[in-house]
């Protein structure tokens, strides 16, 4: 049984930083590309970043490029999202997901809509407020 669990969310002031973590078990973590997504109340889900199986290649949404950094440690089955220069508009539930469709080791194609990711965590809340 595949389990995906996010952690690290919380309340942070504007301009601050947070690091989210995500562990995935029940699969060969190192074979799969991984992604981070978020959803704010009343808004559509937004794809933030994707990292290939090796961690060598990454892709980012324009909204977070230069502020967020995705990385992974395959020895620990763990995915990370380092978030800097946080803004109130970054407030959302953040989700980690495992790519399972198509060339699932890579971030090819329209990964941002989330449709190629088959396993999702329950999310961790990030609130940016003074």
PDB file of C-alpha atoms in Angstrom:
ATOM      1  CA  UNK A   1       0.000   0.000   0.000  1.00  0.00           C
ATOM      2  CA  UNK A   2       1.405   3.341  -1.052  1.00  0.00           C
ATOM      3  CA  UNK A   3       1.499   6.077   1.566  1.00  0.00           C
ATOM      4  CA  UNK A   4       2.446   9.690   0.957  1.00  0.00           C
ATOM      5  CA  UNK A   5       2.820  11.975   3.959  1.00  0.00           C
ATOM      6  CA  UNK A   6       3.669  15.671   3.993  1.00  0.00           C
ATOM      7  CA  UNK A   7       4.997  17.649   6.954  1.00  0.00           C
ATOM      8  CA  UNK A   8       6.567  20.976   7.780  1.00  0.00           C
ATOM      9  CA  UNK A   9       3.708  23.375   7.221  1.00  0.00           C
ATOM     10  CA  UNK A  10       2.811  26.138   9.635  1.00  0.00           C
ATOM     11  CA  UNK A  11       2.382  29.842  10.191  1.00  0.00           C
ATOM     12  CA  UNK A  12       5.129  32.118   8.921  1.00  0.00           C
ATOM     13  CA  UNK A  13       5.466  35.880   8.504  1.00  0.00           C
ATOM     14  CA  UNK A  14       5.740  37.452   5.056  1.00  0.00           C
ATOM     15  CA  UNK A  15       9.310  37.241   3.835  1.00  0.00           C
ATOM     16  CA  UNK A  16       9.959  34.168   5.923  1.00  0.00           C
ATOM     17  CA  UNK A  17      10.933  30.638   4.986  1.00  0.00           C
ATOM     18  CA  UNK A  18       9.664  27.104   5.468  1.00  0.00           C
ATOM     19  CA  UNK A  19      10.813  23.685   4.378  1.00  0.00           C
ATOM     20  CA  UNK A  20       8.224  21.077   3.565  1.00  0.00           C
ATOM     21  CA  UNK A  21       9.013  17.374   3.576  1.00  0.00           C
ATOM     22  CA  UNK A  22       7.227  14.432   2.017  1.00  0.00           C
ATOM     23  CA  UNK A  23       7.878  10.755   2.528  1.00  0.00           C
ATOM     24  CA  UNK A  24       6.532   8.064   0.238  1.00  0.00           C
ATOM     25  CA  UNK A  25       6.452   4.363   1.029  1.00  0.00           C
ATOM     26  CA  UNK A  26       5.081   1.245  -0.586  1.00  0.00           C
ATOM     27  CA  UNK A  27       6.753   1.938  -3.919  1.00  0.00           C
ATOM     28  CA  UNK A  28      10.235   2.280  -5.385  1.00  0.00           C
ATOM     29  CA  UNK A  29      10.599   5.977  -4.617  1.00  0.00           C
ATOM     30  CA  UNK A  30      13.710   6.406  -6.739  1.00  0.00           C
ATOM     31  CA  UNK A  31      11.870   5.347  -9.913  1.00  0.00           C
ATOM     32  CA  UNK A  32       9.288   8.122  -9.824  1.00  0.00           C
ATOM     33  CA  UNK A  33       9.250  11.809 -10.585  1.00  0.00           C
ATOM     34  CA  UNK A  34       7.687  13.769  -7.731  1.00  0.00           C
ATOM     35  CA  UNK A  35       5.719  16.966  -7.600  1.00  0.00           C
ATOM     36  CA  UNK A  36       4.505  19.660  -5.231  1.00  0.00           C
ATOM     37  CA  UNK A  37       1.105  21.254  -5.625  1.00  0.00           C
ATOM     38  CA  UNK A  38      -1.036  23.648  -3.630  1.00  0.00           C
ATOM     39  CA  UNK A  39      -4.652  24.654  -3.370  1.00  0.00           C
ATOM     40  CA  UNK A  40      -6.043  27.740  -1.710  1.00  0.00           C
ATOM     41  CA  UNK A  41      -9.699  27.996  -0.675  1.00  0.00           C
ATOM     42  CA  UNK A  42     -11.889  28.771  -3.675  1.00  0.00           C
ATOM     43  CA  UNK A  43      -9.019  28.352  -6.112  1.00  0.00           C
ATOM     44  CA  UNK A  44      -7.936  25.629  -8.490  1.00  0.00           C
ATOM     45  CA  UNK A  45      -5.071  23.318  -7.664  1.00  0.00           C
ATOM     46  CA  UNK A  46      -1.741  24.725  -8.835  1.00  0.00           C
ATOM     47  CA  UNK A  47       1.288  22.719  -9.848  1.00  0.00           C
ATOM     48  CA  UNK A  48       4.390  24.248  -8.262  1.00  0.00           C
ATOM     49  CA  UNK A  49       7.336  22.058  -9.070  1.00  0.00           C
ATOM     50  CA  UNK A  50       8.422  18.708 -10.416  1.00  0.00           C
ATOM     51  CA  UNK A  51      11.670  16.793  -9.955  1.00  0.00           C
ATOM     52  CA  UNK A  52      12.869  13.811 -11.970  1.00  0.00           C
ATOM     53  CA  UNK A  53      13.687  10.441 -10.431  1.00  0.00           C
ATOM     54  CA  UNK A  54      17.348  11.313  -9.944  1.00  0.00           C
ATOM     55  CA  UNK A  55      16.815  14.857  -8.741  1.00  0.00           C
ATOM     56  CA  UNK A  56      18.949  16.093 -11.619  1.00  0.00           C
ATOM     57  CA  UNK A  57      16.203  17.970 -13.432  1.00  0.00           C
ATOM     58  CA  UNK A  58      13.548  20.237 -12.012  1.00  0.00           C
ATOM     59  CA  UNK A  59      10.752  22.431 -13.293  1.00  0.00           C
ATOM     60  CA  UNK A  60       8.865  25.260 -11.604  1.00  0.00           C
ATOM     61  CA  UNK A  61       5.732  27.282 -12.052  1.00  0.00           C
ATOM     62  CA  UNK A  62       6.406  30.945 -12.760  1.00  0.00           C
ATOM     63  CA  UNK A  63       4.675  31.913  -9.522  1.00  0.00           C
ATOM     64  CA  UNK A  64       7.387  30.255  -7.402  1.00  0.00           C
ATOM     65  CA  UNK A  65      10.437  30.259  -9.662  1.00  0.00           C
ATOM     66  CA  UNK A  66      13.407  31.772  -7.863  1.00  0.00           C
ATOM     67  CA  UNK A  67      11.753  31.486  -4.447  1.00  0.00           C
ATOM     68  CA  UNK A  68      11.049  27.751  -4.055  1.00  0.00           C
ATOM     69  CA  UNK A  69      13.487  24.876  -4.481  1.00  0.00           C
ATOM     70  CA  UNK A  70      12.510  21.245  -4.894  1.00  0.00           C
ATOM     71  CA  UNK A  71      14.907  18.452  -3.986  1.00  0.00           C
ATOM     72  CA  UNK A  72      14.885  14.807  -3.003  1.00  0.00           C
ATOM     73  CA  UNK A  73      16.864  12.263  -1.041  1.00  0.00           C
ATOM     74  CA  UNK A  74      16.234   8.842  -2.554  1.00  0.00           C
ATOM     75  CA  UNK A  75      18.100   7.098   0.261  1.00  0.00           C
ATOM     76  CA  UNK A  76      15.488   8.476   2.666  1.00  0.00           C
ATOM     77  CA  UNK A  77      12.469   8.229   0.312  1.00  0.00           C
ATOM     78  CA  UNK A  78      11.940  11.912   0.989  1.00  0.00           C
ATOM     79  CA  UNK A  79      11.010  14.918  -1.121  1.00  0.00           C
ATOM     80  CA  UNK A  80      11.564  18.511  -0.007  1.00  0.00           C
ATOM     81  CA  UNK A  81      10.311  21.958  -0.895  1.00  0.00           C
ATOM     82  CA  UNK A  82      12.369  24.855   0.388  1.00  0.00           C
ATOM     83  CA  UNK A  83      10.220  27.986   0.343  1.00  0.00           C
ATOM     84  CA  UNK A  84      11.774  31.432   0.723  1.00  0.00           C
ATOM     85  CA  UNK A  85      10.486  35.003   0.485  1.00  0.00           C
ATOM     86  CA  UNK A  86       7.010  33.788   1.323  1.00  0.00           C
ATOM     87  CA  UNK A  87       4.046  36.005   0.497  1.00  0.00           C
ATOM     88  CA  UNK A  88       0.481  36.047   1.835  1.00  0.00           C
ATOM     89  CA  UNK A  89      -0.666  34.694  -1.532  1.00  0.00           C
ATOM     90  CA  UNK A  90       1.383  31.549  -0.880  1.00  0.00           C
ATOM     91  CA  UNK A  91      -1.133  30.610   1.797  1.00  0.00           C
ATOM     92  CA  UNK A  92      -2.631  27.252   0.813  1.00  0.00           C
ATOM     93  CA  UNK A  93      -2.719  23.546   1.502  1.00  0.00           C
ATOM     94  CA  UNK A  94       0.413  22.016   0.027  1.00  0.00           C
ATOM     95  CA  UNK A  95       0.421  18.527  -1.447  1.00  0.00           C
ATOM     96  CA  UNK A  96       3.101  16.101  -2.505  1.00  0.00           C
ATOM     97  CA  UNK A  97       2.406  13.677  -5.346  1.00  0.00           C
ATOM     98  CA  UNK A  98       3.996  10.698  -7.083  1.00  0.00           C
ATOM     99  CA  UNK A  99       3.991  10.569 -10.857  1.00  0.00           C
ATOM    100  CA  UNK A 100       2.584   7.254 -12.085  1.00  0.00           C
ATOM    101  CA  UNK A 101       1.437   7.929 -15.671  1.00  0.00           C
ATOM    102  CA  UNK A 102       3.470   7.877 -18.866  1.00  0.00           C
ATOM    103  CA  UNK A 103       7.217   8.337 -18.508  1.00  0.00           C
ATOM    104  CA  UNK A 104       6.781   8.506 -14.792  1.00  0.00           C
ATOM    105  CA  UNK A 105      10.442   8.933 -13.977  1.00  0.00           C
ATOM    106  CA  UNK A 106      10.515  12.324 -15.670  1.00  0.00           C
ATOM    107  CA  UNK A 107       8.680  15.650 -15.701  1.00  0.00           C
ATOM    108  CA  UNK A 108       7.795  15.609 -19.387  1.00  0.00           C
ATOM    109  CA  UNK A 109       4.492  16.962 -20.598  1.00  0.00           C
ATOM    110  CA  UNK A 110       1.810  18.881 -18.792  1.00  0.00           C
ATOM    111  CA  UNK A 111       2.659  17.814 -15.267  1.00  0.00           C
ATOM    112  CA  UNK A 112       1.244  21.006 -13.779  1.00  0.00           C
ATOM    113  CA  UNK A 113      -2.382  19.912 -13.951  1.00  0.00           C
ATOM    114  CA  UNK A 114      -1.613  16.957 -11.720  1.00  0.00           C
ATOM    115  CA  UNK A 115      -3.289  14.384 -13.933  1.00  0.00           C
ATOM    116  CA  UNK A 116      -0.135  12.274 -14.353  1.00  0.00           C
ATOM    117  CA  UNK A 117       0.290  11.907 -10.598  1.00  0.00           C
ATOM    118  CA  UNK A 118      -1.461   8.902  -9.116  1.00  0.00           C
ATOM    119  CA  UNK A 119      -0.607   9.036  -5.428  1.00  0.00           C
ATOM    120  CA  UNK A 120      -1.201  12.055  -3.250  1.00  0.00           C
ATOM    121  CA  UNK A 121      -0.679  12.975   0.353  1.00  0.00           C
ATOM    122  CA  UNK A 122      -3.235  14.530   2.662  1.00  0.00           C
ATOM    123  CA  UNK A 123      -1.537  17.914   2.558  1.00  0.00           C
ATOM    124  CA  UNK A 124       0.121  20.296   4.977  1.00  0.00           C
ATOM    125  CA  UNK A 125      -1.189  23.800   5.613  1.00  0.00           C
ATOM    126  CA  UNK A 126       1.024  26.821   4.989  1.00  0.00           C
ATOM    127  CA  UNK A 127      -0.209  30.181   6.220  1.00  0.00           C
ATOM    128  CA  UNK A 128       1.720  33.365   5.493  1.00  0.00           C
ATOM    129  CA  UNK A 129       0.514  36.195   7.669  1.00  0.00           C
ATOM    130  CA  UNK A 130       1.773  38.879   9.999  1.00  0.00           C
TER     131      UNK A 130
END
